[in-house]
Amino acid sequence: MQFLRTSDADFPKKFDRVVRDRRESDAQVGRDVATMINEVRERGDSALVEYTTRFDGHHLTRDSDWQIPLKDCRAAYEALDSDLRDALELAASRIRAYHEGQLPSDRDYTDDIGMRLGARWRPVDAAGLYVPGGRAAYPSSLLMNAIPARVAGVERLVVTTPTPKGEVNPLVLAAAHIAGVDEIWRVGGAQAVAALAYGTKRIGKVDVIAGPGNAWVAEAKRQLYGVVGIDMVAGPSEILVIADGNNNPDWIAADLLSQAEHDPTSQSILITDSENLARQVEDAVDITLMKLPTAKTAKASWDTHGLIVLVDSLDEAPALSDRLAAEHVELMVDEPQSLFDAMRHAGSVFLGRHTPEAVGDYIAGPNHVLPTGRRARFASGLSVLDFMKRTSFIDASEAALAAIGPAAIKLAEAEGLPAHALSISTRLK
Amino acid sequence: MQFLRTSDADFPKKFDRVVRDRRESDAQVGRDVATMINEVRERGDSALVEYTTRFDGHHLTRDSDWQIPLKDCRAAYEALDSDLRDALELAASRIRAYHEGQLPSDRDYTDDIGMRLGARWRPVDAAGLYVPGGRAAYPSSLLMNAIPARVAGVERLVVTTPTPKGEVNPLVLAAAHIAGVDEIWRVGGAQAVAALAYGTKRIGKVDVIAGPGNAWVAEAKRQLYGVVGIDMVAGPSEILVIADGNNNPDWIAADLLSQAEHDPTSQSILITDSENLARQVEDAVDITLMKLPTAKTAKASWDTHGLIVLVDSLDEAPALSDRLAAEHVELMVDEPQSLFDAMRHAGSVFLGRHTPEAVGDYIAGPNHVLPTGRRARFASGLSVLDFMKRTSFIDASEAALAAIGPAAIKLAEAEGLPAHALSISTRLK
């Protein structure tokens, strides 16, 4: 953990180093992934069989090795402890309600020269959702990815997920049942992303691929962007807690560790104007780590990437926060609105002492798939718009074309595009 | 030009080949671009100097070699022929009006459990616009890219454009004046895109890069997606004209050639239920080509990629159109709405006989930067949203956290994330 003070002379240089540190994958991952994508594109299912045996120890032999039937999802759902089932249903209904409010409106109007103009939104035909296996198999991720696609109106919703040594996660299957997934393929890694993008004999291709994954999965999505749509380029996640001195250090420590326990490359940052709180939080982190089952990961993250920045005044916080453009920003003060108003770049903001980031991970309603690694400067969290696209349209009456056609002809001629000009002038004769 | 009939036995196979033909850049471009990006990232301005000398024959020595001053843009604007100036101003005002209607609304509401939820849109801080030099230097492109960024509220709007042998295009400068561009750098190619993404000593980095370019520029944007936001992965453009027999073949021929004259890799497709019209259009294309100054390019495109599909009924057209997911689709019939309603995938649709695609290129108002190469399946035309991003927010009262916190704890525990659970449970004590 690094401790910086904005009043120190070398603060700008040190903070700059934090901002530039990408914590991301290397060129070797890029080359490996390019090879895997090519193999799947060229050899289809047989490449999937080989990679799945090699990386997951799962043999894709019979049909039942390839797909998890939807009735298994229903069975997993029905076998759930009722508290857990209720929690998943509550999460799903709140996520659904929030995302329904994102559905865009079409435009269709006629302007002052009598030209009809507009734009029409439609869902993509098919979406693929990557669901990690093993430690990072989260039912909450499935809900957060699948529900926006369903709300968008996507007809075919395909999940791919690795099942190491054949193992499946019943919670994920139950979530798939709740979200109404159409197909679940037991394939993971970059090879699954390639199969979704290009299609194989067994797995029909999709138009958009969303969902979290390790560095290989993220790199495969990045390389295939353009062949398909993708949700975003994802990297290790981060939390920034902005807190005044009037906080319970245990609460803040838990919030910082809730990010750190995800992955050793996660980053947790505290900005505070209270040296006292800063020291108390440091201690609370150490104490909490002693009893935390995920302490190994959380400690690795906190030790390597953890940061406390002591500011003279919280007025300095929004500018620092904008430079970090963090995935999650907590404003742990009594009146968070003014800090929020002063901020420009963040994935999601958690206002006030009773809004820990984890409430947003599961159940508040907004999406927990958010831009990481400073990408909140230009990117947004996952939404129904990621599963839709817009078609603009123009309908010119004869009179409207006569009104503005001559100007278009002038411009086409100036650009040296005579057929463009002709396509208008021939109609104005 | 290829002539297909849907009634022929081998139509599915042949049409499938058309759909799969990507007309796009090869792996060598990818490797060259990766090298150039690395050079600019490592060596900054000195790499720009070398590449600009090599590719553009322009020497970046003095400050004035690097930037075009804004006063030159004003001078170019003032020197314009008044008809052309009026045409550019009309285009700019119509583009501005259409894009102002795209500005998204923020959300801020309190739900039934007293939890405040919402989302807030903000512009990115800085946008870079690539403007091609030479033949493809189009003032209309500058307007179409810059105006949405300005409408979005972007503070810093940077243009990079190659100036081969020092040559600048006064029309582009005039358009930059109208759009209110802040900086114009005389750098082009993949090296310019890399400079915008990473920044150099001279050129400050941006958050989003938009604008058309050759295969190297498009590939650089694709490779840098994630480091910055980009408008889209662009490829050669295409037009699909769906026409009944009751059309003037000269009009249809001009429309097909207006796409073909852009580039030899452009594609023009006619779907019609009238063999008579099809033959007349073929002839009209040949006759028009004889008098067209851009005939060499247009003929190369039409000969290689041109396609006429004869259908038994225009009812077949929407499904074929959806497979092509074309950038531009013209519906040259009396009542285009029913065909439009049946279509799902297209960049922009031009309804009725008096709406040639070229009117949308210049002056109708909707953006002419549209998804190509079948990407309308998942992508949309350029809009103000490409220059903005959304921050979601959550504000839980103590009561709201008490209401749904226990369900979140349940889920966090089930996912094996105890610090997540703790960050909520410690607040519920």
CSV table of N, CA and C in Angstrom, one decimal, chain A residues 125-227:
chain,number,residue,atom,x,y,z
A,125,ASP,N,-29.9,-9.5,-33.3
A,125,ASP,CA,-30.6,-10.8,-33.4
A,125,ASP,C,-30.1,-11.7,-32.3
A,126,ALA,N,-28.8,-11.8,-32.0
A,126,ALA,CA,-28.3,-12.8,-31.1
A,126,ALA,C,-27.2,-12.2,-30.3
A,127,ALA,N,-27.1,-12.5,-29.0
A,127,ALA,CA,-26.1,-12.1,-28.1
A,127,ALA,C,-25.4,-13.2,-27.5
A,128,GLY,N,-24.1,-13.2,-27.3
A,128,GLY,CA,-23.4,-14.2,-26.6
A,128,GLY,C,-22.9,-13.6,-25.3
A,129,LEU,N,-23.0,-14.4,-24.2
A,129,LEU,CA,-22.6,-13.9,-22.9
A,129,LEU,C,-21.5,-14.9,-22.4
A,130,TYR,N,-20.4,-14.3,-22.1
A,130,TYR,CA,-19.3,-15.1,-21.5
A,130,TYR,C,-19.5,-15.2,-20.0
A,131,VAL,N,-19.5,-16.4,-19.5
A,131,VAL,CA,-19.6,-16.5,-18.0
A,131,VAL,C,-18.3,-17.3,-17.6
A,132,PRO,N,-17.5,-16.7,-16.7
A,132,PRO,CA,-16.3,-17.4,-16.3
A,132,PRO,C,-16.6,-18.6,-15.5
A,133,GLY,N,-15.7,-19.6,-15.5
A,133,GLY,CA,-15.9,-20.8,-14.6
A,133,GLY,C,-15.1,-20.6,-13.4
A,134,GLY,N,-15.1,-21.7,-12.6
A,134,GLY,CA,-14.3,-21.7,-11.4
A,134,GLY,C,-14.6,-20.6,-10.4
A,135,ARG,N,-13.5,-20.0,-9.8
A,135,ARG,CA,-13.6,-19.0,-8.8
A,135,ARG,C,-14.5,-17.8,-9.1
A,136,ALA,N,-14.4,-17.4,-10.4
A,136,ALA,CA,-15.1,-16.2,-10.8
A,136,ALA,C,-16.5,-16.5,-11.5
A,137,ALA,N,-17.1,-17.6,-11.2
A,137,ALA,CA,-18.4,-17.9,-11.8
A,137,ALA,C,-19.5,-17.3,-10.9
A,138,TYR,N,-20.0,-16.1,-11.3
A,138,TYR,CA,-20.9,-15.4,-10.5
A,138,TYR,C,-22.3,-15.3,-11.1
A,139,PRO,N,-23.3,-15.8,-10.4
A,139,PRO,CA,-24.6,-15.6,-10.9
A,139,PRO,C,-25.0,-14.2,-11.1
A,140,SER,N,-24.5,-13.3,-10.2
A,140,SER,CA,-24.8,-11.9,-10.4
A,140,SER,C,-24.4,-11.4,-11.7
A,141,SER,N,-23.2,-11.8,-12.2
A,141,SER,CA,-22.7,-11.4,-13.5
A,141,SER,C,-23.6,-11.9,-14.6
A,142,LEU,N,-24.1,-13.1,-14.5
A,142,LEU,CA,-25.0,-13.6,-15.5
A,142,LEU,C,-26.3,-12.7,-15.6
A,143,LEU,N,-26.8,-12.4,-14.4
A,143,LEU,CA,-28.0,-11.5,-14.4
A,143,LEU,C,-27.7,-10.2,-15.0
A,144,MET,N,-26.6,-9.6,-14.6
A,144,MET,CA,-26.2,-8.3,-15.1
A,144,MET,C,-26.0,-8.2,-16.6
A,145,ASN,N,-25.6,-9.3,-17.2
A,145,ASN,CA,-25.3,-9.4,-18.6
A,145,ASN,C,-26.6,-9.8,-19.4
A,146,ALA,N,-27.3,-10.8,-18.9
A,146,ALA,CA,-28.4,-11.4,-19.6
A,146,ALA,C,-29.6,-10.5,-19.6
A,147,ILE,N,-29.9,-9.9,-18.5
A,147,ILE,CA,-31.2,-9.1,-18.4
A,147,ILE,C,-31.2,-7.9,-19.3
A,148,PRO,N,-30.1,-7.1,-19.4
A,148,PRO,CA,-30.2,-6.0,-20.4
A,148,PRO,C,-30.4,-6.5,-21.8
A,149,ALA,N,-29.9,-7.7,-22.2
A,149,ALA,CA,-30.1,-8.2,-23.5
A,149,ALA,C,-31.5,-8.6,-23.7
A,150,ARG,N,-32.1,-9.2,-22.7
A,150,ARG,CA,-33.5,-9.6,-22.8
A,150,ARG,C,-34.4,-8.4,-22.8
A,151,VAL,N,-34.1,-7.4,-22.0
A,151,VAL,CA,-34.9,-6.2,-22.0
A,151,VAL,C,-34.8,-5.5,-23.4
A,152,ALA,N,-33.6,-5.6,-24.0
A,152,ALA,CA,-33.4,-5.0,-25.3
A,152,ALA,C,-34.3,-5.7,-26.4
A,153,GLY,N,-34.6,-6.9,-26.1
A,153,GLY,CA,-35.5,-7.7,-27.0
A,153,GLY,C,-34.7,-8.7,-27.9
A,154,VAL,N,-33.5,-9.0,-27.5
A,154,VAL,CA,-32.6,-9.9,-28.2
A,154,VAL,C,-33.3,-11.3,-28.2
A,155,GLU,N,-33.4,-11.9,-29.4
A,155,GLU,CA,-34.1,-13.2,-29.6
A,155,GLU,C,-33.4,-14.4,-29.1
A,156,ARG,N,-32.1,-14.4,-29.4
A,156,ARG,CA,-31.3,-15.6,-29.1
A,156,ARG,C,-30.1,-15.2,-28.1
A,157,LEU,N,-30.2,-15.8,-27.0
A,157,LEU,CA,-29.2,-15.4,-25.9
A,157,LEU,C,-28.4,-16.6,-25.5
A,158,VAL,N,-27.1,-16.6,-25.9
A,158,VAL,CA,-26.3,-17.8,-25.8
A,158,VAL,C,-25.2,-17.5,-24.7
A,159,VAL,N,-25.1,-18.5,-23.8
A,159,VAL,CA,-24.0,-18.4,-22.8
A,159,VAL,C,-22.9,-19.4,-23.2
A,160,THR,N,-21.7,-19.0,-23.0
A,160,THR,CA,-20.6,-20.0,-23.1
A,160,THR,C,-19.9,-19.9,-21.7
A,161,THR,N,-19.5,-21.0,-21.2
A,161,THR,CA,-18.8,-21.0,-19.9
A,161,THR,C,-18.0,-22.3,-19.8
A,162,PRO,N,-16.8,-22.1,-19.3
A,162,PRO,CA,-15.9,-23.3,-19.1
A,162,PRO,C,-16.4,-24.1,-17.9
A,163,THR,N,-16.3,-25.4,-18.1
A,163,THR,CA,-16.7,-26.3,-16.9
A,163,THR,C,-15.5,-27.2,-16.6
A,164,PRO,N,-14.6,-26.6,-15.8
A,164,PRO,CA,-13.3,-27.3,-15.6
A,164,PRO,C,-13.6,-28.7,-15.0
A,165,LYS,N,-13.0,-29.7,-15.6
A,165,LYS,CA,-13.2,-31.1,-15.3
A,165,LYS,C,-14.7,-31.5,-15.2
A,166,GLY,N,-15.5,-30.8,-16.0
A,166,GLY,CA,-16.9,-31.1,-16.1
A,166,GLY,C,-17.8,-30.4,-15.1
A,167,GLU,N,-17.1,-29.7,-14.2
A,167,GLU,CA,-17.9,-29.1,-13.0
A,167,GLU,C,-18.7,-27.9,-13.5
A,168,VAL,N,-20.0,-27.9,-13.1
A,168,VAL,CA,-20.8,-26.7,-13.3
A,168,VAL,C,-21.2,-26.1,-12.0
A,169,ASN,N,-21.6,-24.8,-12.1
A,169,ASN,CA,-22.0,-24.0,-10.9
A,169,ASN,C,-23.5,-23.9,-10.9
A,170,PRO,N,-24.1,-24.6,-9.9
A,170,PRO,CA,-25.6,-24.6,-9.9
A,170,PRO,C,-26.2,-23.2,-9.8
A,171,LEU,N,-25.5,-22.3,-9.1
A,171,LEU,CA,-26.0,-20.9,-8.9
A,171,LEU,C,-26.1,-20.2,-10.3
A,172,VAL,N,-25.1,-20.5,-11.1
A,172,VAL,CA,-25.0,-19.8,-12.4
A,172,VAL,C,-26.2,-20.4,-13.3
A,173,LEU,N,-26.4,-21.7,-13.2
A,173,LEU,CA,-27.5,-22.3,-13.9
A,173,LEU,C,-28.8,-21.8,-13.4
A,174,ALA,N,-29.0,-21.6,-12.1
A,174,ALA,CA,-30.3,-21.0,-11.6
A,174,ALA,C,-30.4,-19.6,-12.1
A,175,ALA,N,-29.4,-18.8,-12.2
A,175,ALA,CA,-29.5,-17.5,-12.7
A,175,ALA,C,-29.8,-17.5,-14.2
A,176,ALA,N,-29.3,-18.4,-14.9
A,176,ALA,CA,-29.6,-18.6,-16.3
A,176,ALA,C,-31.1,-18.9,-16.5
A,177,HIS,N,-31.6,-19.7,-15.6
A,177,HIS,CA,-33.0,-19.9,-15.7
A,177,HIS,C,-33.9,-18.7,-15.4
A,178,ILE,N,-33.5,-17.9,-14.4
A,178,ILE,CA,-34.2,-16.7,-14.1
A,178,ILE,C,-34.1,-15.7,-15.3
A,179,ALA,N,-32.9,-15.6,-15.9
A,179,ALA,CA,-32.8,-14.6,-16.9
A,179,ALA,C,-33.3,-15.1,-18.3
A,180,GLY,N,-33.6,-16.4,-18.4
A,180,GLY,CA,-34.2,-16.9,-19.6
A,180,GLY,C,-33.2,-17.0,-20.8
A,181,VAL,N,-32.0,-17.6,-20.4
A,181,VAL,CA,-31.0,-17.9,-21.5
A,181,VAL,C,-31.5,-19.0,-22.4
A,182,ASP,N,-31.1,-19.0,-23.7
A,182,ASP,CA,-31.5,-20.0,-24.6
A,182,ASP,C,-30.6,-21.2,-24.9
A,183,GLU,N,-29.3,-20.9,-24.7
A,183,GLU,CA,-28.3,-22.0,-25.0
A,183,GLU,C,-27.2,-21.8,-24.0
A,184,ILE,N,-26.6,-22.9,-23.5
A,184,ILE,CA,-25.4,-22.8,-22.7
A,184,ILE,C,-24.4,-23.8,-23.2
A,185,TRP,N,-23.3,-23.3,-23.6
A,185,TRP,CA,-22.2,-24.2,-24.2
A,185,TRP,C,-21.1,-24.3,-23.2
A,186,ARG,N,-20.6,-25.5,-23.1
A,186,ARG,CA,-19.5,-25.8,-22.1
A,186,ARG,C,-18.1,-25.5,-22.7
A,187,VAL,N,-17.9,-24.3,-23.1
A,187,VAL,CA,-16.7,-23.9,-23.7
A,187,VAL,C,-16.3,-22.6,-23.1
A,188,GLY,N,-15.0,-22.4,-22.9
A,188,GLY,CA,-14.5,-21.2,-22.3
A,188,GLY,C,-13.3,-20.6,-23.0
A,189,GLY,N,-12.8,-19.5,-22.4
A,189,GLY,CA,-11.6,-18.9,-22.8
A,189,GLY,C,-11.7,-18.2,-24.2
A,190,ALA,N,-10.6,-17.8,-24.7
A,190,ALA,CA,-10.6,-17.1,-26.0
A,190,ALA,C,-11.2,-17.9,-27.1
A,191,GLN,N,-11.2,-19.3,-27.0
A,191,GLN,CA,-11.8,-20.1,-28.0
A,191,GLN,C,-13.3,-20.0,-28.0
A,192,ALA,N,-13.9,-19.8,-26.8
A,192,ALA,CA,-15.3,-19.6,-26.8
A,192,ALA,C,-15.7,-18.3,-27.4
A,193,VAL,N,-15.0,-17.3,-27.2
A,193,VAL,CA,-15.2,-15.9,-27.8
A,193,VAL,C,-15.1,-16.0,-29.3
A,194,ALA,N,-14.1,-16.7,-29.8
A,194,ALA,CA,-13.9,-16.9,-31.2
A,194,ALA,C,-15.1,-17.7,-31.8
A,195,ALA,N,-15.6,-18.7,-31.1
A,195,ALA,CA,-16.7,-19.5,-31.6
A,195,ALA,C,-18.0,-18.6,-31.7
A,196,LEU,N,-18.2,-17.8,-30.7
A,196,LEU,CA,-19.4,-16.9,-30.7
A,196,LEU,C,-19.3,-15.9,-31.9
A,197,ALA,N,-18.0,-15.4,-32.2
A,197,ALA,CA,-17.9,-14.4,-33.2
A,197,ALA,C,-18.0,-15.0,-34.6
A,198,TYR,N,-17.4,-16.1,-34.9
A,198,TYR,CA,-17.4,-16.6,-36.2
A,198,TYR,C,-18.4,-17.8,-36.4
A,199,GLY,N,-18.8,-18.3,-35.3
A,199,GLY,CA,-19.7,-19.5,-35.4
A,199,GLY,C,-18.9,-20.7,-35.8
A,200,THR,N,-19.4,-21.9,-35.3
A,200,THR,CA,-18.9,-23.2,-35.7
A,200,THR,C,-20.1,-24.0,-36.2
A,201,LYS,N,-19.8,-25.2,-36.5
A,201,LYS,CA,-20.9,-26.1,-37.0
A,201,LYS,C,-22.0,-26.2,-35.8
A,202,ARG,N,-21.5,-26.3,-34.6
A,202,ARG,CA,-22.4,-26.5,-33.5
A,202,ARG,C,-22.9,-25.2,-33.0
A,203,ILE,N,-22.0,-24.2,-32.8
A,203,ILE,CA,-22.4,-23.0,-32.1
A,203,ILE,C,-22.7,-21.9,-33.1
A,204,GLY,N,-23.9,-21.4,-33.2
A,204,GLY,CA,-24.3,-20.4,-34.2
A,204,GLY,C,-23.6,-19.1,-33.7
A,205,LYS,N,-23.2,-18.3,-34.7
A,205,LYS,CA,-22.5,-17.0,-34.3
A,205,LYS,C,-23.5,-16.0,-33.8
A,206,VAL,N,-23.0,-15.0,-33.1
A,206,VAL,CA,-23.8,-14.0,-32.5
A,206,VAL,C,-23.4,-12.6,-33.0
A,207,ASP,N,-24.1,-11.6,-32.6
A,207,ASP,CA,-23.8,-10.2,-33.1
A,207,ASP,C,-23.1,-9.4,-32.1
A,208,VAL,N,-23.3,-9.7,-30.8
A,208,VAL,CA,-22.7,-8.9,-29.7
A,208,VAL,C,-22.2,-10.0,-28.7
A,209,ILE,N,-21.0,-9.7,-28.2
A,209,ILE,CA,-20.5,-10.6,-27.1
A,209,ILE,C,-20.2,-9.7,-25.9
A,210,ALA,N,-20.8,-10.1,-24.7
A,210,ALA,CA,-20.6,-9.4,-23.5
A,210,ALA,C,-20.2,-10.4,-22.4
A,211,GLY,N,-19.8,-9.8,-21.3
A,211,GLY,CA,-19.4,-10.6,-20.2
A,211,GLY,C,-18.0,-10.6,-19.8
A,212,PRO,N,-17.7,-10.8,-18.5
A,212,PRO,CA,-16.4,-10.7,-18.0
A,212,PRO,C,-15.6,-12.0,-18.2
A,213,GLY,N,-14.3,-11.9,-18.1
A,213,GLY,CA,-13.4,-13.0,-18.3
A,213,GLY,C,-12.0,-12.7,-17.9
A,214,ASN,N,-11.1,-13.7,-18.0
A,214,ASN,CA,-9.7,-13.4,-17.7
A,214,ASN,C,-9.0,-12.6,-18.8
A,215,ALA,N,-7.7,-12.4,-18.7
A,215,ALA,CA,-7.0,-11.6,-19.7
A,215,ALA,C,-7.2,-12.2,-21.1
A,216,TRP,N,-7.2,-13.5,-21.2
A,216,TRP,CA,-7.4,-14.1,-22.6
A,216,TRP,C,-8.7,-13.8,-23.2
A,217,VAL,N,-9.7,-13.9,-22.3
A,217,VAL,CA,-11.1,-13.6,-22.8
A,217,VAL,C,-11.2,-12.1,-23.2
A,218,ALA,N,-10.7,-11.3,-22.4
A,218,ALA,CA,-10.8,-9.8,-22.6
A,218,ALA,C,-10.0,-9.5,-23.9
A,219,GLU,N,-8.9,-10.1,-24.1
A,219,GLU,CA,-8.1,-9.9,-25.3
A,219,GLU,C,-8.8,-10.4,-26.6
A,220,ALA,N,-9.4,-11.6,-26.4
A,220,ALA,CA,-10.1,-12.1,-27.6
A,220,ALA,C,-11.3,-11.2,-28.0
A,221,LYS,N,-12.0,-10.7,-27.0
A,221,LYS,CA,-13.1,-9.7,-27.3
A,221,LYS,C,-12.5,-8.5,-28.0
A,222,ARG,N,-11.4,-8.0,-27.5
A,222,ARG,CA,-10.8,-6.8,-28.1
A,222,ARG,C,-10.4,-7.1,-29.6
A,223,GLN,N,-9.7,-8.2,-29.8
A,223,GLN,CA,-9.3,-8.5,-31.1
A,223,GLN,C,-10.5,-8.7,-32.1
A,224,LEU,N,-11.6,-9.2,-31.6
A,224,LEU,CA,-12.7,-9.5,-32.4
A,224,LEU,C,-13.7,-8.4,-32.6
A,225,TYR,N,-13.4,-7.3,-31.9
A,225,TYR,CA,-14.3,-6.1,-32.0
A,225,TYR,C,-14.3,-5.6,-33.5
A,226,GLY,N,-15.5,-5.5,-34.0
A,226,GLY,CA,-15.5,-5.1,-35.4
A,226,GLY,C,-16.1,-6.3,-36.2
A,227,VAL,N,-15.7,-7.5,-35.9
A,227,VAL,CA,-16.3,-8.7,-36.4
A,227,VAL,C,-17.7,-8.9,-35.7
